[in-house]
Amino acid sequence: VARRAAAREDQFARLAPHYDALMAPVPYQAWADYISDLALLAQRPIMEGTRLLDLATGTGSVALEFAARGCEVTGLDLSEPMLVEARRKAEQRGLRAELVQADLSDFRLPRQYNHAVCLYDSLNYLLEPELLERAFANVRAALVPTGLFIFDVNTVHALEAELFTQTSPTNAAVRYRWVSKYDRRKCITEVEMHFEVAQTGEVFDIVHYQRAYTDAELRSLLHRAGLDVLLTFAAYRLTAPTVTSDRVFYVAAPRATAEEP
Ligand SMILES: C[S@@+](CC[C@H](N)C(=O)[O-])C[C@H]1O[C@@H](n2cnc3c(N)ncnc32)[C@H](O)[C@@H]1O
């Protein structure tokens, strides 16, 4: 029951004010370069003026990076507290991005985009295949026929290997201790997360749930939503995933139909 509720719940509300401090080591600029390389490999480059949809944008780090590169960006996220941080950052940096609160499995936007991205295992937070299929269908509807959808997932291997069981360095601004427990039958991991904010002494605990999807499941759900996989990569590399890849990137595109040659 807790897991079912979690699928719809904002699992990031408590974390939002500390998310960017926690992510300080994440090379978001390099991620944007990598996404651009994948789009180029699929022969549909991201350029100035490209309309880009950043799904599960969180605090908008990737969205704002592409806005700085001249893209017209919309960021969408379930968590209003995460979007508050994104809006603050956009204002601080003088960047324009439309930031929309919505659920991946239940959104429709008034315009279409050249490309959509969804990064940092955000799709693993959709805990039921039906929700993921609906999210894919919504992405399909949001893309122009020549669009690309680039996303990453934590693999079954990553969750089976309990890669979420982690402890931060003791000198981190936001210290954490995470312990994950993977249920192989349900393909869902439960991560008990303990945080300590060094500056304020604030301490809090939250629980996150993620579901692992096999490559075959992802392809099938994408297909049912009218999207086909063009390319897959071991994360941040330009080589194919292997059985021990913990994160895989997918480059998918709307399936061409008779009406859309
Ligand atoms: C790990 S964070 C990644 C944020 C951002 N993409 C990044 O790279 O920093 C996952 C994000 O997914 C969002 N999320 C989870 N479930 C969602 C849903 N059903 N609809 C929209 N956003 C969702 C969370 O609110 C959170 O901001």
mmCIF file with all atom_site columns, N, CA and C in Angstrom, residues 180-248:
data_model
loop_
_atom_site.group_PDB
_atom_site.id
_atom_site.type_symbol
_atom_site.label_atom_id
_atom_site.label_alt_id
_atom_site.label_comp_id
_atom_site.label_asym_id
_atom_site.label_entity_id
_atom_site.label_seq_id
_atom_site.pdbx_PDB_ins_code
_atom_site.Cartn_x
_atom_site.Cartn_y
_atom_site.Cartn_z
_atom_site.occupancy
_atom_site.B_iso_or_equiv
_atom_site.pdbx_formal_charge
_atom_site.auth_seq_id
_atom_site.auth_comp_id
_atom_site.auth_asym_id
_atom_site.auth_atom_id
_atom_site.pdbx_PDB_model_num
ATOM 1   N N  . SER A 1 180 ? 19.287 0.147   0.714   1.00 0.00 ? 180 SER A N  1
ATOM 2   C CA . SER A 1 180 ? 18.219 -0.302  -0.182  1.00 0.00 ? 180 SER A CA 1
ATOM 3   C C  . SER A 1 180 ? 17.939 -1.791  0.014   1.00 0.00 ? 180 SER A C  1
ATOM 4   N N  . LYS A 1 181 ? 16.693 -2.135  -0.295  1.00 0.00 ? 181 LYS A N  1
ATOM 5   C CA . LYS A 1 181 ? 16.271 -3.535  -0.184  1.00 0.00 ? 181 LYS A CA 1
ATOM 6   C C  . LYS A 1 181 ? 15.464 -3.834  -1.442  1.00 0.00 ? 181 LYS A C  1
ATOM 7   N N  . TYR A 1 182 ? 16.008 -4.687  -2.298  1.00 0.00 ? 182 TYR A N  1
ATOM 8   C CA . TYR A 1 182 ? 15.347 -4.960  -3.584  1.00 0.00 ? 182 TYR A CA 1
ATOM 9   C C  . TYR A 1 182 ? 14.456 -6.187  -3.489  1.00 0.00 ? 182 TYR A C  1
ATOM 10  N N  . ASP A 1 183 ? 13.214 -6.045  -3.897  1.00 0.00 ? 183 ASP A N  1
ATOM 11  C CA . ASP A 1 183 ? 12.271 -7.154  -3.947  1.00 0.00 ? 183 ASP A CA 1
ATOM 12  C C  . ASP A 1 183 ? 12.274 -7.696  -5.382  1.00 0.00 ? 183 ASP A C  1
ATOM 13  N N  . ARG A 1 184 ? 12.924 -8.848  -5.585  1.00 0.00 ? 184 ARG A N  1
ATOM 14  C CA . ARG A 1 184 ? 13.093 -9.379  -6.944  1.00 0.00 ? 184 ARG A CA 1
ATOM 15  C C  . ARG A 1 184 ? 11.774 -9.773  -7.593  1.00 0.00 ? 184 ARG A C  1
ATOM 16  N N  . ARG A 1 185 ? 10.793 -10.144 -6.774  1.00 0.00 ? 185 ARG A N  1
ATOM 17  C CA . ARG A 1 185 ? 9.515  -10.560 -7.343  1.00 0.00 ? 185 ARG A CA 1
ATOM 18  C C  . ARG A 1 185 ? 8.759  -9.335  -7.889  1.00 0.00 ? 185 ARG A C  1
ATOM 19  N N  . LYS A 1 186 ? 8.778  -8.264  -7.099  1.00 0.00 ? 186 LYS A N  1
ATOM 20  C CA . LYS A 1 186 ? 8.050  -7.051  -7.518  1.00 0.00 ? 186 LYS A CA 1
ATOM 21  C C  . LYS A 1 186 ? 8.918  -6.130  -8.378  1.00 0.00 ? 186 LYS A C  1
ATOM 22  N N  . CYS A 1 187 ? 10.223 -6.416  -8.421  1.00 0.00 ? 187 CYS A N  1
ATOM 23  C CA . CYS A 1 187 ? 11.174 -5.575  -9.162  1.00 0.00 ? 187 CYS A CA 1
ATOM 24  C C  . CYS A 1 187 ? 11.236 -4.158  -8.591  1.00 0.00 ? 187 CYS A C  1
ATOM 25  N N  . ILE A 1 188 ? 10.946 -4.048  -7.302  1.00 0.00 ? 188 ILE A N  1
ATOM 26  C CA . ILE A 1 188 ? 10.932 -2.718  -6.675  1.00 0.00 ? 188 ILE A CA 1
ATOM 27  C C  . ILE A 1 188 ? 11.950 -2.672  -5.537  1.00 0.00 ? 188 ILE A C  1
ATOM 28  N N  . THR A 1 189 ? 12.699 -1.582  -5.512  1.00 0.00 ? 189 THR A N  1
ATOM 29  C CA . THR A 1 189 ? 13.630 -1.391  -4.411  1.00 0.00 ? 189 THR A CA 1
ATOM 30  C C  . THR A 1 189 ? 13.073 -0.331  -3.465  1.00 0.00 ? 189 THR A C  1
ATOM 31  N N  . GLU A 1 190 ? 13.280 -0.587  -2.174  1.00 0.00 ? 190 GLU A N  1
ATOM 32  C CA . GLU A 1 190 ? 12.875 0.382   -1.151  1.00 0.00 ? 190 GLU A CA 1
ATOM 33  C C  . GLU A 1 190 ? 14.172 0.929   -0.570  1.00 0.00 ? 190 GLU A C  1
ATOM 34  N N  . VAL A 1 191 ? 14.332 2.240   -0.608  1.00 0.00 ? 191 VAL A N  1
ATOM 35  C CA . VAL A 1 191 ? 15.589 2.833   -0.127  1.00 0.00 ? 191 VAL A CA 1
ATOM 36  C C  . VAL A 1 191 ? 15.301 3.697   1.100   1.00 0.00 ? 191 VAL A C  1
ATOM 37  N N  . GLU A 1 192 ? 15.818 3.276   2.225   1.00 0.00 ? 192 GLU A N  1
ATOM 38  C CA . GLU A 1 192 ? 15.691 4.102   3.441   1.00 0.00 ? 192 GLU A CA 1
ATOM 39  C C  . GLU A 1 192 ? 16.830 5.104   3.408   1.00 0.00 ? 192 GLU A C  1
ATOM 40  N N  . MET A 1 193 ? 16.469 6.381   3.400   1.00 0.00 ? 193 MET A N  1
ATOM 41  C CA . MET A 1 193 ? 17.472 7.434   3.232   1.00 0.00 ? 193 MET A CA 1
ATOM 42  C C  . MET A 1 193 ? 17.527 8.306   4.475   1.00 0.00 ? 193 MET A C  1
ATOM 43  N N  . HIS A 1 194 ? 18.710 8.422   5.036   1.00 0.00 ? 194 HIS A N  1
ATOM 44  C CA . HIS A 1 194 ? 18.922 9.272   6.209   1.00 0.00 ? 194 HIS A CA 1
ATOM 45  C C  . HIS A 1 194 ? 19.824 10.430  5.792   1.00 0.00 ? 194 HIS A C  1
ATOM 46  N N  . PHE A 1 195 ? 19.419 11.652  6.125   1.00 0.00 ? 195 PHE A N  1
ATOM 47  C CA . PHE A 1 195 ? 20.200 12.841  5.739   1.00 0.00 ? 195 PHE A CA 1
ATOM 48  C C  . PHE A 1 195 ? 20.559 13.680  6.949   1.00 0.00 ? 195 PHE A C  1
ATOM 49  N N  . GLU A 1 196 ? 21.708 14.315  6.873   1.00 0.00 ? 196 GLU A N  1
ATOM 50  C CA . GLU A 1 196 ? 22.133 15.281  7.897   1.00 0.00 ? 196 GLU A CA 1
ATOM 51  C C  . GLU A 1 196 ? 22.712 16.493  7.176   1.00 0.00 ? 196 GLU A C  1
ATOM 52  N N  . VAL A 1 197 ? 22.131 17.670  7.455   1.00 0.00 ? 197 VAL A N  1
ATOM 53  C CA . VAL A 1 197 ? 22.603 18.890  6.799   1.00 0.00 ? 197 VAL A CA 1
ATOM 54  C C  . VAL A 1 197 ? 23.646 19.534  7.707   1.00 0.00 ? 197 VAL A C  1
ATOM 55  N N  . ALA A 1 198 ? 24.895 19.584  7.238   1.00 0.00 ? 198 ALA A N  1
ATOM 56  C CA . ALA A 1 198 ? 26.008 19.996  8.109   1.00 0.00 ? 198 ALA A CA 1
ATOM 57  C C  . ALA A 1 198 ? 25.786 21.403  8.672   1.00 0.00 ? 198 ALA A C  1
ATOM 58  N N  . GLN A 1 199 ? 25.375 22.357  7.816   1.00 0.00 ? 199 GLN A N  1
ATOM 59  C CA . GLN A 1 199 ? 25.314 23.754  8.239   1.00 0.00 ? 199 GLN A CA 1
ATOM 60  C C  . GLN A 1 199 ? 24.259 24.027  9.310   1.00 0.00 ? 199 GLN A C  1
ATOM 61  N N  . THR A 1 200 ? 23.108 23.358  9.173   1.00 0.00 ? 200 THR A N  1
ATOM 62  C CA . THR A 1 200 ? 21.996 23.665  10.085  1.00 0.00 ? 200 THR A CA 1
ATOM 63  C C  . THR A 1 200 ? 21.799 22.592  11.152  1.00 0.00 ? 200 THR A C  1
ATOM 64  N N  . GLY A 1 201 ? 22.431 21.450  10.972  1.00 0.00 ? 201 GLY A N  1
ATOM 65  C CA . GLY A 1 201 ? 22.244 20.351  11.916  1.00 0.00 ? 201 GLY A CA 1
ATOM 66  C C  . GLY A 1 201 ? 20.926 19.605  11.700  1.00 0.00 ? 201 GLY A C  1
ATOM 67  N N  . GLU A 1 202 ? 20.199 20.009  10.658  1.00 0.00 ? 202 GLU A N  1
ATOM 68  C CA . GLU A 1 202 ? 18.911 19.373  10.359  1.00 0.00 ? 202 GLU A CA 1
ATOM 69  C C  . GLU A 1 202 ? 19.120 17.895  10.005  1.00 0.00 ? 202 GLU A C  1
ATOM 70  N N  . VAL A 1 203 ? 18.246 17.052  10.531  1.00 0.00 ? 203 VAL A N  1
ATOM 71  C CA . VAL A 1 203 ? 18.333 15.611  10.274  1.00 0.00 ? 203 VAL A CA 1
ATOM 72  C C  . VAL A 1 203 ? 16.958 15.138  9.810   1.00 0.00 ? 203 VAL A C  1
ATOM 73  N N  . PHE A 1 204 ? 16.912 14.351  8.741   1.00 0.00 ? 204 PHE A N  1
ATOM 74  C CA . PHE A 1 204 ? 15.610 13.799  8.345   1.00 0.00 ? 204 PHE A CA 1
ATOM 75  C C  . PHE A 1 204 ? 15.765 12.471  7.617   1.00 0.00 ? 204 PHE A C  1
ATOM 76  N N  . ASP A 1 205 ? 14.680 11.709  7.615   1.00 0.00 ? 205 ASP A N  1
ATOM 77  C CA . ASP A 1 205 ? 14.648 10.388  6.987   1.00 0.00 ? 205 ASP A CA 1
ATOM 78  C C  . ASP A 1 205 ? 13.507 10.347  5.991   1.00 0.00 ? 205 ASP A C  1
ATOM 79  N N  . ILE A 1 206 ? 13.786 9.762   4.829   1.00 0.00 ? 206 ILE A N  1
ATOM 80  C CA . ILE A 1 206 ? 12.708 9.548   3.855   1.00 0.00 ? 206 ILE A CA 1
ATOM 81  C C  . ILE A 1 206 ? 12.867 8.156   3.241   1.00 0.00 ? 206 ILE A C  1
ATOM 82  N N  . VAL A 1 207 ? 11.826 7.708   2.559   1.00 0.00 ? 207 VAL A N  1
ATOM 83  C CA . VAL A 1 207 ? 11.903 6.411   1.877   1.00 0.00 ? 207 VAL A CA 1
ATOM 84  C C  . VAL A 1 207 ? 11.604 6.645   0.399   1.00 0.00 ? 207 VAL A C  1
ATOM 85  N N  . HIS A 1 208 ? 12.460 6.120   -0.453  1.00 0.00 ? 208 HIS A N  1
ATOM 86  C CA . HIS A 1 208 ? 12.222 6.203   -1.898  1.00 0.00 ? 208 HIS A CA 1
ATOM 87  C C  . HIS A 1 208 ? 11.964 4.803   -2.451  1.00 0.00 ? 208 HIS A C  1
ATOM 88  N N  . TYR A 1 209 ? 11.116 4.758   -3.486  1.00 0.00 ? 209 TYR A N  1
ATOM 89  C CA . TYR A 1 209 ? 10.863 3.493   -4.180  1.00 0.00 ? 209 TYR A CA 1
ATOM 90  C C  . TYR A 1 209 ? 11.206 3.659   -5.645  1.00 0.00 ? 209 TYR A C  1
ATOM 91  N N  . GLN A 1 210 ? 11.899 2.688   -6.194  1.00 0.00 ? 210 GLN A N  1
ATOM 92  C CA . GLN A 1 210 ? 12.158 2.666   -7.636  1.00 0.00 ? 210 GLN A CA 1
ATOM 93  C C  . GLN A 1 210 ? 11.857 1.270   -8.165  1.00 0.00 ? 210 GLN A C  1
ATOM 94  N N  . ARG A 1 211 ? 11.394 1.231   -9.419  1.00 0.00 ? 211 ARG A N  1
ATOM 95  C CA . ARG A 1 211 ? 11.137 -0.064  -10.058 1.00 0.00 ? 211 ARG A CA 1
ATOM 96  C C  . ARG A 1 211 ? 12.162 -0.280  -11.165 1.00 0.00 ? 211 ARG A C  1
ATOM 97  N N  . ALA A 1 212 ? 12.612 -1.522  -11.279 1.00 0.00 ? 212 ALA A N  1
ATOM 98  C CA . ALA A 1 212 ? 13.531 -1.871  -12.360 1.00 0.00 ? 212 ALA A CA 1
ATOM 99  C C  . ALA A 1 212 ? 12.720 -2.420  -13.535 1.00 0.00 ? 212 ALA A C  1
ATOM 100 N N  . TYR A 1 213 ? 13.056 -1.962  -14.724 1.00 0.00 ? 213 TYR A N  1
ATOM 101 C CA . TYR A 1 213 ? 12.431 -2.475  -15.954 1.00 0.00 ? 213 TYR A CA 1
ATOM 102 C C  . TYR A 1 213 ? 13.516 -3.118  -16.811 1.00 0.00 ? 213 TYR A C  1
ATOM 103 N N  . THR A 1 214 ? 13.232 -4.297  -17.337 1.00 0.00 ? 214 THR A N  1
ATOM 104 C CA . THR A 1 214 ? 14.204 -4.926  -18.236 1.00 0.00 ? 214 THR A CA 1
ATOM 105 C C  . THR A 1 214 ? 14.195 -4.169  -19.568 1.00 0.00 ? 214 THR A C  1
ATOM 106 N N  . ASP A 1 215 ? 15.246 -4.402  -20.338 1.00 0.00 ? 215 ASP A N  1
ATOM 107 C CA . ASP A 1 215 ? 15.327 -3.784  -21.659 1.00 0.00 ? 215 ASP A CA 1
ATOM 108 C C  . ASP A 1 215 ? 14.109 -4.196  -22.506 1.00 0.00 ? 215 ASP A C  1
ATOM 109 N N  . ALA A 1 216 ? 13.734 -5.486  -22.416 1.00 0.00 ? 216 ALA A N  1
ATOM 110 C CA . ALA A 1 216 ? 12.592 -5.973  -23.218 1.00 0.00 ? 216 ALA A CA 1
ATOM 111 C C  . ALA A 1 216 ? 11.303 -5.265  -22.794 1.00 0.00 ? 216 ALA A C  1
ATOM 112 N N  . GLU A 1 217 ? 11.126 -5.091  -21.471 1.00 0.00 ? 217 GLU A N  1
ATOM 113 C CA . GLU A 1 217 ? 9.921  -4.393  -20.990 1.00 0.00 ? 217 GLU A CA 1
ATOM 114 C C  . GLU A 1 217 ? 9.884  -2.957  -21.507 1.00 0.00 ? 217 GLU A C  1
ATOM 115 N N  . LEU A 1 218 ? 11.019 -2.288  -21.413 1.00 0.00 ? 218 LEU A N  1
ATOM 116 C CA . LEU A 1 218 ? 11.066 -0.888  -21.860 1.00 0.00 ? 218 LEU A CA 1
ATOM 117 C C  . LEU A 1 218 ? 10.726 -0.782  -23.343 1.00 0.00 ? 218 LEU A C  1
ATOM 118 N N  . ARG A 1 219 ? 11.316 -1.678  -24.132 1.00 0.00 ? 219 ARG A N  1
ATOM 119 C CA . ARG A 1 219 ? 11.062 -1.637  -25.585 1.00 0.00 ? 219 ARG A CA 1
ATOM 120 C C  . ARG A 1 219 ? 9.591  -1.904  -25.891 1.00 0.00 ? 219 ARG A C  1
ATOM 121 N N  . SER A 1 220 ? 9.029  -2.837  -25.154 1.00 0.00 ? 220 SER A N  1
ATOM 122 C CA . SER A 1 220 ? 7.631  -3.183  -25.394 1.00 0.00 ? 220 SER A CA 1
ATOM 123 C C  . SER A 1 220 ? 6.707  -2.021  -24.982 1.00 0.00 ? 220 SER A C  1
ATOM 124 N N  . LEU A 1 221 ? 6.979  -1.409  -23.838 1.00 0.00 ? 221 LEU A N  1
ATOM 125 C CA . LEU A 1 221 ? 6.133  -0.289  -23.393 1.00 0.00 ? 221 LEU A CA 1
ATOM 126 C C  . LEU A 1 221 ? 6.287  0.905   -24.335 1.00 0.00 ? 221 LEU A C  1
ATOM 127 N N  . LEU A 1 222 ? 7.517  1.141   -24.785 1.00 0.00 ? 222 LEU A N  1
ATOM 128 C CA . LEU A 1 222 ? 7.743  2.234   -25.735 1.00 0.00 ? 222 LEU A CA 1
ATOM 129 C C  . LEU A 1 222 ? 6.965  1.961   -27.024 1.00 0.00 ? 222 LEU A C  1
ATOM 130 N N  . HIS A 1 223 ? 7.069  0.718   -27.491 1.00 0.00 ? 223 HIS A N  1
ATOM 131 C CA . HIS A 1 223 ? 6.423  0.349   -28.749 1.00 0.00 ? 223 HIS A CA 1
ATOM 132 C C  . HIS A 1 223 ? 4.916  0.576   -28.671 1.00 0.00 ? 223 HIS A C  1
ATOM 133 N N  . ARG A 1 224 ? 4.341  0.131   -27.540 1.00 0.00 ? 224 ARG A N  1
ATOM 134 C CA . ARG A 1 224 ? 2.885  0.294   -27.376 1.00 0.00 ? 224 ARG A CA 1
ATOM 135 C C  . ARG A 1 224 ? 2.486  1.758   -27.352 1.00 0.00 ? 224 ARG A C  1
ATOM 136 N N  . ALA A 1 225 ? 3.438  2.616   -26.963 1.00 0.00 ? 225 ALA A N  1
ATOM 137 C CA . ALA A 1 225 ? 3.152  4.056   -26.906 1.00 0.00 ? 225 ALA A CA 1
ATOM 138 C C  . ALA A 1 225 ? 3.510  4.758   -28.218 1.00 0.00 ? 225 ALA A C  1
ATOM 139 N N  . GLY A 1 226 ? 3.913  3.980   -29.230 1.00 0.00 ? 226 GLY A N  1
ATOM 140 C CA . GLY A 1 226 ? 4.213  4.588   -30.530 1.00 0.00 ? 226 GLY A CA 1
ATOM 141 C C  . GLY A 1 226 ? 5.634  5.113   -30.650 1.00 0.00 ? 226 GLY A C  1
ATOM 142 N N  . LEU A 1 227 ? 6.521  4.609   -29.791 1.00 0.00 ? 227 LEU A N  1
ATOM 143 C CA . LEU A 1 227 ? 7.925  5.030   -29.851 1.00 0.00 ? 227 LEU A CA 1
ATOM 144 C C  . LEU A 1 227 ? 8.803  3.806   -30.117 1.00 0.00 ? 227 LEU A C  1
ATOM 145 N N  . ASP A 1 228 ? 9.843  3.989   -30.882 1.00 0.00 ? 228 ASP A N  1
ATOM 146 C CA . ASP A 1 228 ? 10.791 2.901   -31.132 1.00 0.00 ? 228 ASP A CA 1
ATOM 147 C C  . ASP A 1 228 ? 12.175 3.288   -30.655 1.00 0.00 ? 228 ASP A C  1
ATOM 148 N N  . VAL A 1 229 ? 12.931 2.286   -30.188 1.00 0.00 ? 229 VAL A N  1
ATOM 149 C CA . VAL A 1 229 ? 14.295 2.548   -29.727 1.00 0.00 ? 229 VAL A CA 1
ATOM 150 C C  . VAL A 1 229 ? 15.219 2.622   -30.944 1.00 0.00 ? 229 VAL A C  1
ATOM 151 N N  . LEU A 1 230 ? 15.958 3.726   -31.058 1.00 0.00 ? 230 LEU A N  1
ATOM 152 C CA . LEU A 1 230 ? 16.942 3.848   -32.144 1.00 0.00 ? 230 LEU A CA 1
ATOM 153 C C  . LEU A 1 230 ? 18.303 3.353   -31.685 1.00 0.00 ? 230 LEU A C  1
ATOM 154 N N  . LEU A 1 231 ? 18.694 3.750   -30.462 1.00 0.00 ? 231 LEU A N  1
ATOM 155 C CA . LEU A 1 231 ? 20.040 3.470   -29.965 1.00 0.00 ? 231 LEU A CA 1
ATOM 156 C C  . LEU A 1 231 ? 19.996 3.290   -28.451 1.00 0.00 ? 231 LEU A C  1
ATOM 157 N N  . THR A 1 232 ? 20.926 2.477   -27.925 1.00 0.00 ? 232 THR A N  1
ATOM 158 C CA . THR A 1 232 ? 21.101 2.416   -26.462 1.00 0.00 ? 232 THR A CA 1
ATOM 159 C C  . THR A 1 232 ? 22.593 2.484   -26.148 1.00 0.00 ? 232 THR A C  1
ATOM 160 N N  . PHE A 1 233 ? 22.908 3.028   -24.985 1.00 0.00 ? 233 PHE A N  1
ATOM 161 C CA . PHE A 1 233 ? 24.307 3.218   -24.603 1.00 0.00 ? 233 PHE A CA 1
ATOM 162 C C  . PHE A 1 233 ? 24.505 2.946   -23.123 1.00 0.00 ? 233 PHE A C  1
ATOM 163 N N  . ALA A 1 234 ? 25.679 2.437   -22.780 1.00 0.00 ? 234 ALA A N  1
ATOM 164 C CA . ALA A 1 234 ? 26.115 2.425   -21.389 1.00 0.00 ? 234 ALA A CA 1
ATOM 165 C C  . ALA A 1 234 ? 26.309 3.889   -20.992 1.00 0.00 ? 234 ALA A C  1
ATOM 166 N N  . ALA A 1 235 ? 25.808 4.252   -19.812 1.00 0.00 ? 235 ALA A N  1
ATOM 167 C CA . ALA A 1 235 ? 25.730 5.670   -19.453 1.00 0.00 ? 235 ALA A CA 1
ATOM 168 C C  . ALA A 1 235 ? 27.043 6.420   -19.611 1.00 0.00 ? 235 ALA A C  1
ATOM 169 N N  . TYR A 1 236 ? 26.930 7.567   -20.240 1.00 0.00 ? 236 TYR A N  1
ATOM 170 C CA . TYR A 1 236 ? 28.012 8.543   -20.439 1.00 0.00 ? 236 TYR A CA 1
ATOM 171 C C  . TYR A 1 236 ? 29.127 8.008   -21.335 1.00 0.00 ? 236 TYR A C  1
ATOM 172 N N  . ARG A 1 237 ? 28.822 6.904   -22.022 1.00 0.00 ? 237 ARG A N  1
ATOM 173 C CA . ARG A 1 237 ? 29.745 6.363   -23.019 1.00 0.00 ? 237 ARG A CA 1
ATOM 174 C C  . ARG A 1 237 ? 29.015 6.297   -24.353 1.00 0.00 ? 237 ARG A C  1
ATOM 175 N N  . LEU A 1 238 ? 29.802 6.046   -25.396 1.00 0.00 ? 238 LEU A N  1
ATOM 176 C CA . LEU A 1 238 ? 29.172 5.880   -26.708 1.00 0.00 ? 238 LEU A CA 1
ATOM 177 C C  . LEU A 1 238 ? 29.261 4.422   -27.129 1.00 0.00 ? 238 LEU A C  1
ATOM 178 N N  . THR A 1 239 ? 29.300 3.530   -26.134 1.00 0.00 ? 239 THR A N  1
ATOM 179 C CA . THR A 1 239 ? 29.361 2.094   -26.404 1.00 0.00 ? 239 THR A CA 1
ATOM 180 C C  . THR A 1 239 ? 28.067 1.436   -25.917 1.00 0.00 ? 239 THR A C  1
ATOM 181 N N  . ALA A 1 240 ? 27.806 0.247   -26.450 1.00 0.00 ? 240 ALA A N  1
ATOM 182 C CA . ALA A 1 240 ? 26.550 -0.449  -26.118 1.00 0.00 ? 240 ALA A CA 1
ATOM 183 C C  . ALA A 1 240 ? 26.542 -0.864  -24.647 1.00 0.00 ? 240 ALA A C  1
ATOM 184 N N  . PRO A 1 241 ? 25.340 -0.941  -24.049 1.00 0.00 ? 241 PRO A N  1
ATOM 185 C CA . PRO A 1 241 ? 25.257 -1.421  -22.664 1.00 0.00 ? 241 PRO A CA 1
ATOM 186 C C  . PRO A 1 241 ? 25.699 -2.881  -22.561 1.00 0.00 ? 241 PRO A C  1
ATOM 187 N N  . THR A 1 242 ? 26.128 -3.277  -21.370 1.00 0.00 ? 242 THR A N  1
ATOM 188 C CA . THR A 1 242 ? 26.485 -4.677  -21.132 1.00 0.00 ? 242 THR A CA 1
ATOM 189 C C  . THR A 1 242 ? 25.624 -5.187  -19.973 1.00 0.00 ? 242 THR A C  1
ATOM 190 N N  . VAL A 1 243 ? 25.775 -6.476  -19.635 1.00 0.00 ? 243 VAL A N  1
ATOM 191 C CA . VAL A 1 243 ? 24.943 -7.029  -18.556 1.00 0.00 ? 243 VAL A CA 1
ATOM 192 C C  . VAL A 1 243 ? 25.258 -6.403  -17.203 1.00 0.00 ? 243 VAL A C  1
ATOM 193 N N  . THR A 1 244 ? 26.408 -5.785  -17.086 1.00 0.00 ? 244 THR A N  1
ATOM 194 C CA . THR A 1 244 ? 26.733 -5.159  -15.793 1.00 0.00 ? 244 THR A CA 1
ATOM 195 C C  . THR A 1 244 ? 26.572 -3.629  -15.818 1.00 0.00 ? 244 THR A C  1
ATOM 196 N N  . SER A 1 245 ? 25.989 -3.098  -16.873 1.00 0.00 ? 245 SER A N  1
ATOM 197 C CA . SER A 1 245 ? 25.746 -1.638  -16.888 1.00 0.00 ? 245 SER A CA 1
ATOM 198 C C  . SER A 1 245 ? 24.744 -1.302  -15.785 1.00 0.00 ? 245 SER A C  1
ATOM 199 N N  . ASP A 1 246 ? 25.060 -0.286  -14.979 1.00 0.00 ? 246 ASP A N  1
ATOM 200 C CA . ASP A 1 246 ? 24.080 0.077   -13.941 1.00 0.00 ? 246 ASP A CA 1
ATOM 201 C C  . ASP A 1 246 ? 23.111 1.158   -14.421 1.00 0.00 ? 246 ASP A C  1
ATOM 202 N N  . ARG A 1 247 ? 23.537 1.900   -15.443 1.00 0.00 ? 247 ARG A N  1
ATOM 203 C CA . ARG A 1 247 ? 22.645 2.925   -16.003 1.00 0.00 ? 247 ARG A CA 1
ATOM 204 C C  . ARG A 1 247 ? 22.734 2.833   -17.527 1.00 0.00 ? 247 ARG A C  1
ATOM 205 N N  . VAL A 1 248 ? 21.567 2.868   -18.163 1.00 0.00 ? 248 VAL A N  1
ATOM 206 C CA . VAL A 1 248 ? 21.545 2.777   -19.630 1.00 0.00 ? 248 VAL A CA 1
ATOM 207 C C  . VAL A 1 248 ? 20.775 3.968   -20.193 1.00 0.00 ? 248 VAL A C  1
#
